[in-house]
Structure formats: C-alpha cells, structure tokens
C-alpha cells in the first residue's frame, strides 16, 4: 500500500492529497471547479495535473490510471447547518460521479470524507444509498465518525465521516481505523498569542459588534465568534468547528485575545487548527474571504494522516 497512484475528485485545496503524498503516494490527477481553490491547489501542488471544471463534464475514461480514489465530496447537502436536501440538491448528486469514475478505472481503494451527519441524513437512507453504490460495485466498506480532538490531538471539535472501501475483501478485513488518542494541545499551543498579527486583523471601536465582543471576551485561552444565537465561546481550550461561512460573513471568523488586543484569527491560523504544516500557504492572488472559506472547507490533516497510515 505504498507508492500508489492517486486520483483526487473535489480536491479543494488538497488536504487529503497532502497527506497521501506525505505517505509516499503520487497524485496523478485532480479535479475541482472552484477557481480560487484551484489557485491554492496549484500553488502547493505545482507538479499535479489539475483539471479545473465540472466533474459531470469530464470523460472518466480520460483520467489517467490510478490505484486510490480520494474524494471529499460536497458536504453542504448533508450538513445539519444546511438545508439537508441530500441527493435532491445538485451538489449532492455529484456523489454519483464517484461511481462513474470507479466504473471507468476500478481503483484498489476508495477514500471518502464528508460531514458527521452523513450517516444520519434522511433517517440513514442517504448512507444506505452510498453503501449500495459501493457494495454494488463489489467494494467492501468500513467507516468511522470521528472528532478531530479525540483522534488527532488537534484542539478543534470537527466531527466528520470517513469511509474507506476496498476492492479486496481480505484487505478490508485487515484494515482498522485508528483508536482515539489523548488530547495534549490546546488553542494557545497552536496559535501564538505573544506574536502580533497584522494590524488589519484587530478589532477597533466602530467595527461591527466591537462593543459586544469586547464585553464577551474574557478568557485569552478561548476563541469567540458571533453565531445565530449571540456570541459563542469555545470551551476547555478546544476550538469550535471552523466553518466555510467564515468567508461569506466576516463577523463569523473566530476572535481571540492576544497580548496586543482582540483580533480575528488569520487564515494561516485556521489551517494550523486543521493540522496543516506551515509550509502550506495561500497564493497572494486568493482573496482573504476565499482563504477563510477554504480553511473552513478542508479536512483535518492530522486525522487524515492517521487513517492513511493505517492503510499502509
């Protein structure tokens, strides 16, 4: 299970791909339709052939041969934070493009990631469809619903569903997801509050919600943010789930208190709370709002890495 070829659907900024390459595999083809995500992907994976465009319009037979299919397919149709339209949402329907790709290429392994609610959506019927799509192609499936702070020593509550499907039944039997591991780090172990950020991230009088946020921020070891229910605070030094709407609504970007004032955390700090290495960066051509969106849309690197290690 080392040195295999990878094709990445809905690759985003390449969170899954980064850990697969770290494990010694080679991404031979990737696809996403978001132009800004593709900018960030190309910036960090200049060697990977990236096809920017709608997966529905791509001839699956034209994809180079590969051994592992990785796909963090769109999660909004299944999320409790969305309208939960599932497969009736055009974004949810793109899941079936995964099946078409499998039919064309027959990979050894399929690795999927989605929201925690995937297993419960529509009374479990959505997950049954996914299982049947894979099992009907003679794949054997294992899945895990896991919170990053319980499995990856990452101080963020980020619960996601991970699915691994094998073409070989014996490989599926041998595979086991990683066990839980103690959380040894907290927010301030990841974000350096003694280091001054760029002045543009600090809140000032006259800014939206400034007075309310100043009144709410009391603990310099926690994160705070505006929510639909008022100002939300993290607990026990563990961040709440970072969301893609940080890019749509600037007031939803988490706030902390450092030695210089009260400020929004930076996009790079968001990536750090996902377990990304400092070497992974955003190109200057990607707007700030898109950087936040990408950081909230991606995967927890440390947990993905543990699962890929078990694949080896």
PDB file of C-alpha atoms in Angstrom:
ATOM      1  CA  UNK A   1       0.000   0.000   0.000  1.00  0.00           C
ATOM      2  CA  UNK A   2       2.940   2.388  -0.537  1.00  0.00           C
ATOM      3  CA  UNK A   3       3.893   4.268  -3.690  1.00  0.00           C
ATOM      4  CA  UNK A   4       0.445   4.076  -5.266  1.00  0.00           C
ATOM      5  CA  UNK A   5      -1.185   6.403  -7.790  1.00  0.00           C
ATOM      6  CA  UNK A   6      -3.978   8.715  -6.606  1.00  0.00           C
ATOM      7  CA  UNK A   7      -6.825  10.497  -8.381  1.00  0.00           C
ATOM      8  CA  UNK A   8      -8.485  13.250  -6.351  1.00  0.00           C
ATOM      9  CA  UNK A   9     -12.078  14.329  -7.003  1.00  0.00           C
ATOM     10  CA  UNK A  10     -13.450  17.511  -5.411  1.00  0.00           C
ATOM     11  CA  UNK A  11      -9.867  18.087  -4.296  1.00  0.00           C
ATOM     12  CA  UNK A  12     -10.430  21.587  -2.882  1.00  0.00           C
ATOM     13  CA  UNK A  13      -7.110  22.949  -1.694  1.00  0.00           C
ATOM     14  CA  UNK A  14      -5.669  19.432  -1.442  1.00  0.00           C
ATOM     15  CA  UNK A  15      -5.986  18.490   2.218  1.00  0.00           C
ATOM     16  CA  UNK A  16      -6.356  14.753   1.570  1.00  0.00           C
ATOM     17  CA  UNK A  17      -3.793  14.840  -1.234  1.00  0.00           C
ATOM     18  CA  UNK A  18      -1.186  16.449   1.007  1.00  0.00           C
ATOM     19  CA  UNK A  19      -1.292  13.541   3.448  1.00  0.00           C
ATOM     20  CA  UNK A  20      -1.378  10.909   0.699  1.00  0.00           C
ATOM     21  CA  UNK A  21       1.763  12.375  -0.832  1.00  0.00           C
ATOM     22  CA  UNK A  22       3.381  12.591   2.592  1.00  0.00           C
ATOM     23  CA  UNK A  23       2.718   8.843   2.928  1.00  0.00           C
ATOM     24  CA  UNK A  24       4.632   8.199  -0.297  1.00  0.00           C
ATOM     25  CA  UNK A  25       1.800   8.063  -2.833  1.00  0.00           C
ATOM     26  CA  UNK A  26       1.652  10.121  -6.045  1.00  0.00           C
ATOM     27  CA  UNK A  27      -1.320  12.228  -7.091  1.00  0.00           C
ATOM     28  CA  UNK A  28      -1.542  11.729 -10.864  1.00  0.00           C
ATOM     29  CA  UNK A  29      -4.753  13.703 -11.471  1.00  0.00           C
ATOM     30  CA  UNK A  30      -7.002  16.083  -9.539  1.00  0.00           C
ATOM     31  CA  UNK A  31     -10.220  17.974 -10.192  1.00  0.00           C
ATOM     32  CA  UNK A  32     -12.212  20.819  -8.677  1.00  0.00           C
ATOM     33  CA  UNK A  33     -14.440  23.522 -10.158  1.00  0.00           C
ATOM     34  CA  UNK A  34     -13.823  26.312  -7.622  1.00  0.00           C
ATOM     35  CA  UNK A  35     -11.354  28.667  -9.298  1.00  0.00           C
ATOM     36  CA  UNK A  36      -9.924  30.038  -6.055  1.00  0.00           C
ATOM     37  CA  UNK A  37      -9.472  26.575  -4.533  1.00  0.00           C
ATOM     38  CA  UNK A  38      -7.681  25.613  -7.738  1.00  0.00           C
ATOM     39  CA  UNK A  39      -5.354  28.608  -7.316  1.00  0.00           C
ATOM     40  CA  UNK A  40      -4.375  27.424  -3.852  1.00  0.00           C
ATOM     41  CA  UNK A  41      -4.042  23.833  -5.049  1.00  0.00           C
ATOM     42  CA  UNK A  42      -1.726  24.754  -7.920  1.00  0.00           C
ATOM     43  CA  UNK A  43       0.320  26.926  -5.571  1.00  0.00           C
ATOM     44  CA  UNK A  44       1.003  23.955  -3.284  1.00  0.00           C
ATOM     45  CA  UNK A  45       0.924  21.117  -5.855  1.00  0.00           C
ATOM     46  CA  UNK A  46       2.547  22.568  -8.985  1.00  0.00           C
ATOM     47  CA  UNK A  47       3.516  19.063 -10.108  1.00  0.00           C
ATOM     48  CA  UNK A  48      -0.046  17.642 -10.133  1.00  0.00           C
ATOM     49  CA  UNK A  49      -2.181  17.740 -13.315  1.00  0.00           C
ATOM     50  CA  UNK A  50      -5.250  19.652 -12.088  1.00  0.00           C
ATOM     51  CA  UNK A  51      -8.349  19.810 -14.268  1.00  0.00           C
ATOM     52  CA  UNK A  52     -10.472  22.814 -13.327  1.00  0.00           C
ATOM     53  CA  UNK A  53     -14.098  22.233 -14.212  1.00  0.00           C
ATOM     54  CA  UNK A  54     -17.362  20.423 -13.529  1.00  0.00           C
ATOM     55  CA  UNK A  55     -16.774  16.706 -12.896  1.00  0.00           C
ATOM     56  CA  UNK A  56     -20.028  15.925 -14.726  1.00  0.00           C
ATOM     57  CA  UNK A  57     -18.489  17.205 -17.946  1.00  0.00           C
ATOM     58  CA  UNK A  58     -15.273  15.171 -17.692  1.00  0.00           C
ATOM     59  CA  UNK A  59     -14.890  11.902 -19.598  1.00  0.00           C
ATOM     60  CA  UNK A  60     -13.951   9.453 -16.851  1.00  0.00           C
ATOM     61  CA  UNK A  61     -12.080   7.242 -19.317  1.00  0.00           C
ATOM     62  CA  UNK A  62      -9.707  10.173 -19.961  1.00  0.00           C
ATOM     63  CA  UNK A  63      -8.479  10.159 -16.366  1.00  0.00           C
ATOM     64  CA  UNK A  64      -5.028   8.517 -16.032  1.00  0.00           C
ATOM     65  CA  UNK A  65      -4.994   5.080 -14.416  1.00  0.00           C
ATOM     66  CA  UNK A  66      -4.784   5.183 -10.611  1.00  0.00           C
ATOM     67  CA  UNK A  67      -4.934   2.931  -7.548  1.00  0.00           C
ATOM     68  CA  UNK A  68      -6.579   5.134  -4.904  1.00  0.00           C
ATOM     69  CA  UNK A  69      -9.614   7.351  -5.470  1.00  0.00           C
ATOM     70  CA  UNK A  70      -9.835  10.176  -2.924  1.00  0.00           C
ATOM     71  CA  UNK A  71     -12.915  12.376  -2.704  1.00  0.00           C
ATOM     72  CA  UNK A  72     -14.101  14.889  -0.145  1.00  0.00           C
ATOM     73  CA  UNK A  73     -17.373  15.310  -1.994  1.00  0.00           C
ATOM     74  CA  UNK A  74     -19.609  18.355  -1.314  1.00  0.00           C
ATOM     75  CA  UNK A  75     -20.937  18.218   2.226  1.00  0.00           C
ATOM     76  CA  UNK A  76     -23.471  21.073   2.325  1.00  0.00           C
ATOM     77  CA  UNK A  77     -26.425  18.936   1.126  1.00  0.00           C
ATOM     78  CA  UNK A  78     -25.968  16.613   4.121  1.00  0.00           C
ATOM     79  CA  UNK A  79     -24.901  19.032   6.844  1.00  0.00           C
ATOM     80  CA  UNK A  80     -27.107  19.915   9.808  1.00  0.00           C
ATOM     81  CA  UNK A  81     -26.026  23.516   9.160  1.00  0.00           C
ATOM     82  CA  UNK A  82     -27.588  23.477   5.683  1.00  0.00           C
ATOM     83  CA  UNK A  83     -30.996  22.654   4.229  1.00  0.00           C
ATOM     84  CA  UNK A  84     -30.188  18.921   4.157  1.00  0.00           C
ATOM     85  CA  UNK A  85     -31.620  18.348   0.680  1.00  0.00           C
ATOM     86  CA  UNK A  86     -29.169  15.500   0.158  1.00  0.00           C
ATOM     87  CA  UNK A  87     -29.305  13.861  -3.259  1.00  0.00           C
ATOM     88  CA  UNK A  88     -32.104  16.236  -4.334  1.00  0.00           C
ATOM     89  CA  UNK A  89     -29.518  19.036  -4.120  1.00  0.00           C
ATOM     90  CA  UNK A  90     -27.453  19.265  -7.347  1.00  0.00           C
ATOM     91  CA  UNK A  91     -24.316  19.354  -5.182  1.00  0.00           C
ATOM     92  CA  UNK A  92     -25.330  16.103  -3.524  1.00  0.00           C
ATOM     93  CA  UNK A  93     -25.951  14.425  -6.850  1.00  0.00           C
ATOM     94  CA  UNK A  94     -22.299  14.766  -7.818  1.00  0.00           C
ATOM     95  CA  UNK A  95     -21.652  11.817  -5.473  1.00  0.00           C
ATOM     96  CA  UNK A  96     -22.762   9.572  -8.333  1.00  0.00           C
ATOM     97  CA  UNK A  97     -19.823  10.857 -10.403  1.00  0.00           C
ATOM     98  CA  UNK A  98     -17.650   8.912  -7.963  1.00  0.00           C
ATOM     99  CA  UNK A  99     -19.423   5.727  -9.037  1.00  0.00           C
ATOM    100  CA  UNK A 100     -18.898   6.561 -12.718  1.00  0.00           C
ATOM    101  CA  UNK A 101     -15.191   7.119 -12.049  1.00  0.00           C
ATOM    102  CA  UNK A 102     -14.953   3.768 -10.254  1.00  0.00           C
ATOM    103  CA  UNK A 103     -16.659   2.070 -13.212  1.00  0.00           C
ATOM    104  CA  UNK A 104     -14.102   3.534 -15.590  1.00  0.00           C
ATOM    105  CA  UNK A 105     -10.954   2.894 -13.524  1.00  0.00           C
ATOM    106  CA  UNK A 106     -11.612   0.207 -10.865  1.00  0.00           C
ATOM    107  CA  UNK A 107      -9.246   1.537  -8.158  1.00  0.00           C
ATOM    108  CA  UNK A 108      -7.974  -0.696  -5.346  1.00  0.00           C
ATOM    109  CA  UNK A 109      -9.133   1.721  -2.649  1.00  0.00           C
ATOM    110  CA  UNK A 110     -11.750   4.492  -2.367  1.00  0.00           C
ATOM    111  CA  UNK A 111     -11.276   7.061   0.398  1.00  0.00           C
ATOM    112  CA  UNK A 112     -14.192   9.421   1.101  1.00  0.00           C
ATOM    113  CA  UNK A 113     -14.763  12.200   3.630  1.00  0.00           C
ATOM    114  CA  UNK A 114     -17.959  14.067   4.498  1.00  0.00           C
ATOM    115  CA  UNK A 115     -19.884  15.591   7.400  1.00  0.00           C
ATOM    116  CA  UNK A 116     -20.801  13.659  10.544  1.00  0.00           C
ATOM    117  CA  UNK A 117     -24.492  13.864   9.645  1.00  0.00           C
ATOM    118  CA  UNK A 118     -23.911  11.761   6.522  1.00  0.00           C
ATOM    119  CA  UNK A 119     -24.748   8.565   8.409  1.00  0.00           C
ATOM    120  CA  UNK A 120     -27.950  10.031   9.896  1.00  0.00           C
ATOM    121  CA  UNK A 121     -29.228  12.097   6.989  1.00  0.00           C
ATOM    122  CA  UNK A 122     -32.742  11.212   5.829  1.00  0.00           C
ATOM    123  CA  UNK A 123     -33.089   8.573   8.519  1.00  0.00           C
ATOM    124  CA  UNK A 124     -29.998   6.723   7.317  1.00  0.00           C
ATOM    125  CA  UNK A 125     -31.308   6.290   3.780  1.00  0.00           C
ATOM    126  CA  UNK A 126     -28.622   8.530   2.271  1.00  0.00           C
ATOM    127  CA  UNK A 127     -25.851   6.430   3.772  1.00  0.00           C
ATOM    128  CA  UNK A 128     -27.603   3.270   2.579  1.00  0.00           C
ATOM    129  CA  UNK A 129     -27.504   4.622  -0.981  1.00  0.00           C
ATOM    130  CA  UNK A 130     -23.776   5.319  -0.665  1.00  0.00           C
ATOM    131  CA  UNK A 131     -23.187   1.836   0.743  1.00  0.00           C
ATOM    132  CA  UNK A 132     -25.175   0.228  -2.078  1.00  0.00           C
ATOM    133  CA  UNK A 133     -23.331   2.259  -4.712  1.00  0.00           C
ATOM    134  CA  UNK A 134     -20.016   0.889  -3.425  1.00  0.00           C
ATOM    135  CA  UNK A 135     -21.116  -2.628  -2.471  1.00  0.00           C
ATOM    136  CA  UNK A 136     -22.909  -2.978  -5.809  1.00  0.00           C
ATOM    137  CA  UNK A 137     -19.532  -2.484  -7.472  1.00  0.00           C
ATOM    138  CA  UNK A 138     -18.046  -5.253  -5.313  1.00  0.00           C
ATOM    139  CA  UNK A 139     -16.285  -2.980  -2.844  1.00  0.00           C
ATOM    140  CA  UNK A 140     -16.091  -3.721   0.876  1.00  0.00           C
ATOM    141  CA  UNK A 141     -16.654  -0.743   3.141  1.00  0.00           C
ATOM    142  CA  UNK A 142     -15.541   0.471   6.541  1.00  0.00           C
ATOM    143  CA  UNK A 143     -16.434   3.854   8.032  1.00  0.00           C
ATOM    144  CA  UNK A 144     -15.735   5.945  11.110  1.00  0.00           C
ATOM    145  CA  UNK A 145     -17.428   9.048  12.537  1.00  0.00           C
ATOM    146  CA  UNK A 146     -14.638  10.835  14.405  1.00  0.00           C
ATOM    147  CA  UNK A 147     -13.978  14.140  16.168  1.00  0.00           C
ATOM    148  CA  UNK A 148     -10.533  15.613  15.455  1.00  0.00           C
ATOM    149  CA  UNK A 149      -9.896  16.475  19.091  1.00  0.00           C
ATOM    150  CA  UNK A 150     -10.486  12.846  20.103  1.00  0.00           C
ATOM    151  CA  UNK A 151      -8.497  11.149  17.359  1.00  0.00           C
ATOM    152  CA  UNK A 152      -5.807  13.524  16.141  1.00  0.00           C
ATOM    153  CA  UNK A 153      -4.504  15.669  19.024  1.00  0.00           C
ATOM    154  CA  UNK A 154      -5.959  18.706  17.262  1.00  0.00           C
ATOM    155  CA  UNK A 155      -7.702  21.275  19.530  1.00  0.00           C
ATOM    156  CA  UNK A 156     -10.791  21.612  17.346  1.00  0.00           C
ATOM    157  CA  UNK A 157     -14.177  19.919  17.568  1.00  0.00           C
ATOM    158  CA  UNK A 158     -14.515  18.713  13.988  1.00  0.00           C
ATOM    159  CA  UNK A 159     -16.590  15.571  13.599  1.00  0.00           C
ATOM    160  CA  UNK A 160     -16.563  14.011  10.142  1.00  0.00           C
ATOM    161  CA  UNK A 161     -17.445  10.713   8.485  1.00  0.00           C
ATOM    162  CA  UNK A 162     -14.559   8.827   6.904  1.00  0.00           C
ATOM    163  CA  UNK A 163     -15.213   5.932   4.519  1.00  0.00           C
ATOM    164  CA  UNK A 164     -12.659   3.502   3.133  1.00  0.00           C
ATOM    165  CA  UNK A 165     -13.743   0.949   0.526  1.00  0.00           C
ATOM    166  CA  UNK A 166     -11.579  -1.902  -0.728  1.00  0.00           C
ATOM    167  CA  UNK A 167     -11.845  -3.949  -3.880  1.00  0.00           C
ATOM    168  CA  UNK A 168     -10.212  -6.820  -1.972  1.00  0.00           C
ATOM    169  CA  UNK A 169     -12.243  -8.312   0.894  1.00  0.00           C
ATOM    170  CA  UNK A 170      -9.179  -9.552   2.766  1.00  0.00           C
ATOM    171  CA  UNK A 171      -7.650  -6.071   2.743  1.00  0.00           C
ATOM    172  CA  UNK A 172     -10.891  -4.716   4.176  1.00  0.00           C
ATOM    173  CA  UNK A 173     -10.784  -7.302   6.963  1.00  0.00           C
ATOM    174  CA  UNK A 174      -7.225  -6.361   7.873  1.00  0.00           C
ATOM    175  CA  UNK A 175      -7.878  -2.627   7.878  1.00  0.00           C
ATOM    176  CA  UNK A 176      -8.803  -0.872  11.131  1.00  0.00           C
ATOM    177  CA  UNK A 177      -9.335   2.805  11.777  1.00  0.00           C
ATOM    178  CA  UNK A 178      -7.013   4.371  14.360  1.00  0.00           C
ATOM    179  CA  UNK A 179      -8.003   4.372  18.026  1.00  0.00           C
ATOM    180  CA  UNK A 180      -8.700   7.520  19.981  1.00  0.00           C
ATOM    181  CA  UNK A 181      -5.675   9.313  21.408  1.00  0.00           C
ATOM    182  CA  UNK A 182      -5.316  11.772  24.310  1.00  0.00           C
ATOM    183  CA  UNK A 183      -5.567  15.465  23.513  1.00  0.00           C
ATOM    184  CA  UNK A 184      -2.352  17.128  24.700  1.00  0.00           C
ATOM    185  CA  UNK A 185      -2.666  20.504  22.943  1.00  0.00           C
ATOM    186  CA  UNK A 186      -4.964  23.470  23.286  1.00  0.00           C
ATOM    187  CA  UNK A 187      -5.712  26.523  21.139  1.00  0.00           C
ATOM    188  CA  UNK A 188      -2.798  28.539  22.532  1.00  0.00           C
ATOM    189  CA  UNK A 189      -0.420  25.678  21.723  1.00  0.00           C
ATOM    190  CA  UNK A 190      -1.323  26.155  18.069  1.00  0.00           C
ATOM    191  CA  UNK A 191      -1.830  29.940  17.922  1.00  0.00           C
ATOM    192  CA  UNK A 192       0.968  32.100  19.328  1.00  0.00           C
ATOM    193  CA  UNK A 193      -0.778  34.898  21.225  1.00  0.00           C
ATOM    194  CA  UNK A 194       2.574  36.508  22.066  1.00  0.00           C
ATOM    195  CA  UNK A 195       3.166  37.224  18.373  1.00  0.00           C
ATOM    196  CA  UNK A 196       1.485  40.347  16.971  1.00  0.00           C
ATOM    197  CA  UNK A 197      -0.625  39.744  13.886  1.00  0.00           C
ATOM    198  CA  UNK A 198      -1.085  42.183  11.038  1.00  0.00           C
ATOM    199  CA  UNK A 199      -2.980  45.237  12.295  1.00  0.00           C
ATOM    200  CA  UNK A 200      -5.838  44.575   9.849  1.00  0.00           C
ATOM    201  CA  UNK A 201      -6.984  41.575  11.927  1.00  0.00           C
ATOM    202  CA  UNK A 202      -7.529  43.587  15.136  1.00  0.00           C
ATOM    203  CA  UNK A 203     -10.934  44.926  16.164  1.00  0.00           C
ATOM    204  CA  UNK A 204     -11.295  48.660  16.716  1.00  0.00           C
ATOM    205  CA  UNK A 205     -14.054  50.981  18.002  1.00  0.00           C
ATOM    206  CA  UNK A 206     -16.662  51.419  15.303  1.00  0.00           C
ATOM    207  CA  UNK A 207     -16.195  47.924  13.878  1.00  0.00           C
ATOM    208  CA  UNK A 208     -19.289  45.719  13.638  1.00  0.00           C
ATOM    209  CA  UNK A 209     -20.112  44.258  17.065  1.00  0.00           C
ATOM    210  CA  UNK A 210     -16.971  45.717  18.645  1.00  0.00           C
ATOM    211  CA  UNK A 211     -18.561  46.658  21.984  1.00  0.00           C
ATOM    212  CA  UNK A 212     -20.363  43.314  22.340  1.00  0.00           C
ATOM    213  CA  UNK A 213     -17.250  41.327  21.519  1.00  0.00           C
ATOM    214  CA  UNK A 214     -15.038  43.334  23.884  1.00  0.00           C
ATOM    215  CA  UNK A 215     -17.570  42.738  26.660  1.00  0.00           C
ATOM    216  CA  UNK A 216     -17.727  38.995  25.910  1.00  0.00           C
ATOM    217  CA  UNK A 217     -14.027  38.209  25.560  1.00  0.00           C
ATOM    218  CA  UNK A 218     -12.696  37.372  28.999  1.00  0.00           C
ATOM    219  CA  UNK A 219     -10.557  34.256  28.601  1.00  0.00           C
ATOM    220  CA  UNK A 220      -7.401  34.574  26.497  1.00  0.00           C
ATOM    221  CA  UNK A 221      -7.268  30.793  26.073  1.00  0.00           C
ATOM    222  CA  UNK A 222     -10.580  30.560  24.197  1.00  0.00           C
ATOM    223  CA  UNK A 223     -11.967  31.543  20.810  1.00  0.00           C
ATOM    224  CA  UNK A 224     -15.140  33.599  20.369  1.00  0.00           C
ATOM    225  CA  UNK A 225     -17.422  34.261  17.406  1.00  0.00           C
ATOM    226  CA  UNK A 226     -20.820  35.667  16.516  1.00  0.00           C
ATOM    227  CA  UNK A 227     -23.412  32.976  15.888  1.00  0.00           C
ATOM    228  CA  UNK A 228     -27.140  32.901  15.204  1.00  0.00           C
ATOM    229  CA  UNK A 229     -27.615  32.745  18.987  1.00  0.00           C
ATOM    230  CA  UNK A 230     -25.269  35.506  20.074  1.00  0.00           C
ATOM    231  CA  UNK A 231     -21.568  35.299  20.882  1.00  0.00           C
ATOM    232  CA  UNK A 232     -20.267  31.744  21.134  1.00  0.00           C
ATOM    233  CA  UNK A 233     -17.209  30.791  23.171  1.00  0.00           C
ATOM    234  CA  UNK A 234     -15.039  27.719  22.894  1.00  0.00           C
ATOM    235  CA  UNK A 235     -14.536  25.572  25.979  1.00  0.00           C
ATOM    236  CA  UNK A 236     -11.543  23.894  27.587  1.00  0.00           C
ATOM    237  CA  UNK A 237      -9.187  25.472  25.064  1.00  0.00           C
ATOM    238  CA  UNK A 238     -10.715  23.443  22.203  1.00  0.00           C
ATOM    239  CA  UNK A 239     -11.924  25.380  19.175  1.00  0.00           C
ATOM    240  CA  UNK A 240     -15.441  25.004  17.855  1.00  0.00           C
ATOM    241  CA  UNK A 241     -15.744  23.698  14.289  1.00  0.00           C
ATOM    242  CA  UNK A 242     -14.258  26.084  11.742  1.00  0.00           C
ATOM    243  CA  UNK A 243     -16.850  26.727   9.027  1.00  0.00           C
ATOM    244  CA  UNK A 244     -16.704  27.770   5.401  1.00  0.00           C
ATOM    245  CA  UNK A 245     -19.081  30.658   6.159  1.00  0.00           C
ATOM    246  CA  UNK A 246     -16.081  32.490   7.632  1.00  0.00           C
ATOM    247  CA  UNK A 247     -15.536  33.599   4.039  1.00  0.00           C
ATOM    248  CA  UNK A 248     -19.106  34.731   3.467  1.00  0.00           C
ATOM    249  CA  UNK A 249     -19.698  36.546   6.752  1.00  0.00           C
ATOM    250  CA  UNK A 250     -16.538  38.219   8.143  1.00  0.00           C
ATOM    251  CA  UNK A 251     -18.094  38.505  11.616  1.00  0.00           C
ATOM    252  CA  UNK A 252     -18.175  34.677  11.782  1.00  0.00           C
ATOM    253  CA  UNK A 253     -14.368  34.478  11.819  1.00  0.00           C
ATOM    254  CA  UNK A 254     -13.267  33.382  15.311  1.00  0.00           C
ATOM    255  CA  UNK A 255     -11.810  36.035  17.585  1.00  0.00           C
ATOM    256  CA  UNK A 256      -9.207  35.749  20.330  1.00  0.00           C
ATOM    257  CA  UNK A 257      -7.471  37.997  22.817  1.00  0.00           C
ATOM    258  CA  UNK A 258      -3.712  38.235  22.466  1.00  0.00           C
ATOM    259  CA  UNK A 259      -1.155  40.472  24.164  1.00  0.00           C
ATOM    260  CA  UNK A 260      -1.910  43.306  21.751  1.00  0.00           C
ATOM    261  CA  UNK A 261      -5.692  43.375  21.630  1.00  0.00           C
ATOM    262  CA  UNK A 262      -8.706  41.470  20.373  1.00  0.00           C
ATOM    263  CA  UNK A 263      -8.452  40.188  16.828  1.00  0.00           C
ATOM    264  CA  UNK A 264      -9.725  37.744  14.240  1.00  0.00           C
ATOM    265  CA  UNK A 265      -7.580  34.665  13.799  1.00  0.00           C
ATOM    266  CA  UNK A 266      -5.753  34.597  10.469  1.00  0.00           C
ATOM    267  CA  UNK A 267      -6.378  32.133   7.615  1.00  0.00           C
ATOM    268  CA  UNK A 268      -2.990  30.535   8.312  1.00  0.00           C
ATOM    269  CA  UNK A 269      -4.003  30.064  11.953  1.00  0.00           C
ATOM    270  CA  UNK A 270      -7.203  28.423  10.727  1.00  0.00           C
ATOM    271  CA  UNK A 271      -5.089  25.989   8.712  1.00  0.00           C
ATOM    272  CA  UNK A 272      -2.931  25.352  11.777  1.00  0.00           C
ATOM    273  CA  UNK A 273      -6.097  24.406  13.699  1.00  0.00           C
ATOM    274  CA  UNK A 274      -6.710  21.881  10.902  1.00  0.00           C
ATOM    275  CA  UNK A 275      -3.242  20.410  11.362  1.00  0.00           C
ATOM    276  CA  UNK A 276      -1.680  21.833   8.192  1.00  0.00           C
ATOM    277  CA  UNK A 277       2.092  22.391   8.177  1.00  0.00           C
ATOM    278  CA  UNK A 278       3.369  25.990   7.950  1.00  0.00           C
ATOM    279  CA  UNK A 279       4.816  25.169   4.515  1.00  0.00           C
ATOM    280  CA  UNK A 280       1.287  25.024   3.081  1.00  0.00           C
ATOM    281  CA  UNK A 281       0.381  28.587   2.110  1.00  0.00           C
ATOM    282  CA  UNK A 282      -2.112  30.663   0.157  1.00  0.00           C
ATOM    283  CA  UNK A 283      -1.060  32.459  -3.038  1.00  0.00           C
ATOM    284  CA  UNK A 284      -1.347  36.239  -2.971  1.00  0.00           C
ATOM    285  CA  UNK A 285      -3.944  36.073  -5.773  1.00  0.00           C
ATOM    286  CA  UNK A 286      -6.534  34.424  -3.497  1.00  0.00           C
ATOM    287  CA  UNK A 287      -8.739  37.000  -1.686  1.00  0.00           C
ATOM    288  CA  UNK A 288      -8.922  36.942   2.102  1.00  0.00           C
ATOM    289  CA  UNK A 289     -12.569  35.846   2.136  1.00  0.00           C
ATOM    290  CA  UNK A 290     -11.688  32.846  -0.061  1.00  0.00           C
ATOM    291  CA  UNK A 291      -8.791  31.872   2.218  1.00  0.00           C
ATOM    292  CA  UNK A 292     -11.181  31.691   5.169  1.00  0.00           C
ATOM    293  CA  UNK A 293     -13.697  29.724   3.116  1.00  0.00           C
ATOM    294  CA  UNK A 294     -11.021  27.254   2.037  1.00  0.00           C
ATOM    295  CA  UNK A 295      -9.722  26.819   5.583  1.00  0.00           C
ATOM    296  CA  UNK A 296     -13.242  26.021   6.788  1.00  0.00           C
ATOM    297  CA  UNK A 297     -13.960  23.667   3.893  1.00  0.00           C
ATOM    298  CA  UNK A 298     -10.891  21.461   4.176  1.00  0.00           C
ATOM    299  CA  UNK A 299     -10.076  18.367   6.223  1.00  0.00           C
ATOM    300  CA  UNK A 300      -8.246  17.784   9.493  1.00  0.00           C
ATOM    301  CA  UNK A 301      -4.780  16.834   8.272  1.00  0.00           C
ATOM    302  CA  UNK A 302      -3.684  15.008  11.395  1.00  0.00           C
ATOM    303  CA  UNK A 303      -6.701  12.682  11.393  1.00  0.00           C
ATOM    304  CA  UNK A 304      -6.494  12.002   7.651  1.00  0.00           C
ATOM    305  CA  UNK A 305      -2.811  11.213   8.135  1.00  0.00           C
ATOM    306  CA  UNK A 306      -3.584   8.650  10.838  1.00  0.00           C
ATOM    307  CA  UNK A 307      -6.131   6.908   8.602  1.00  0.00           C
ATOM    308  CA  UNK A 308      -3.714   6.818   5.659  1.00  0.00           C
ATOM    309  CA  UNK A 309      -1.039   5.377   7.958  1.00  0.00           C
ATOM    310  CA  UNK A 310      -3.429   2.531   8.785  1.00  0.00           C
ATOM    311  CA  UNK A 311      -3.931   1.969   5.041  1.00  0.00           C
ATOM    312  CA  UNK A 312      -0.212   1.338   4.677  1.00  0.00           C
TER     313      UNK A 312
END
